[in-house]
Amino acid sequence: MWDSRVAWPILERLGRLDCGSNPRYPTIILHLTTNFNEYFINQPDVGKTMAAKKVRLFANVREKAGTSEVEVNGDTVSEILDEIIAKYPNLEELIFEDGKKLRGYINILINGENIQHLEGTDTAITEKDEVAIFPPVSGG
């Protein structure tokens, strides 16, 4: 079923909304274009937003952030870390050293695999990936 909040901006963007203040006009176009949803909504840049990725935080990273999970946008580990630091600036000194260099003792896992064995902070992330940030943990 169509949601006019989605259809209206798409029609405006496509230049097919020249109806003045008549809100019924988009409805007519939608009925005439039978595969409108499949054709336009599923285009990569039309009517979509970036899906948020969930990042789990552990030990003192969790304590400093005040939460065990954060939702962020980004396509790489680096972009995700930038957004986490923007939300929780007090984590920057815990995660990074010398500016943007990841501290050696911080482990970032994607689906259980350390990014050091992947492409480092350039590793690509999808919304289906499980991302976890582990600082060193010790106990007795």
PDB file of N, CA and C in Angstrom, residues 136-140:
ATOM      1  N   PRO A 136      40.705  -4.098  26.895  1.00  0.00           N
ATOM      2  CA  PRO A 136      41.284  -5.221  27.637  1.00  0.00           C
ATOM      3  C   PRO A 136      40.470  -5.503  28.898  1.00  0.00           C
ATOM      4  N   VAL A 137      40.273  -6.760  29.164  1.00  0.00           N
ATOM      5  CA  VAL A 137      39.489  -7.161  30.323  1.00  0.00           C
ATOM      6  C   VAL A 137      40.342  -8.106  31.155  1.00  0.00           C
ATOM      7  N   SER A 138      40.372  -7.852  32.444  1.00  0.00           N
ATOM      8  CA  SER A 138      41.109  -8.754  33.326  1.00  0.00           C
ATOM      9  C   SER A 138      40.286  -8.981  34.580  1.00  0.00           C
ATOM     10  N   GLY A 139      40.636  -9.966  35.278  1.00  0.00           N
ATOM     11  CA  GLY A 139      39.898 -10.265  36.499  1.00  0.00           C
ATOM     12  C   GLY A 139      40.637 -11.310  37.302  1.00  0.00           C
ATOM     13  N   GLY A 140      40.073 -11.620  38.410  1.00  0.00           N
ATOM     14  CA  GLY A 140      40.773 -12.579  39.252  1.00  0.00           C
ATOM     15  C   GLY A 140      39.829 -13.537  39.908  1.00  0.00           C
TER      16      GLY A 140
END
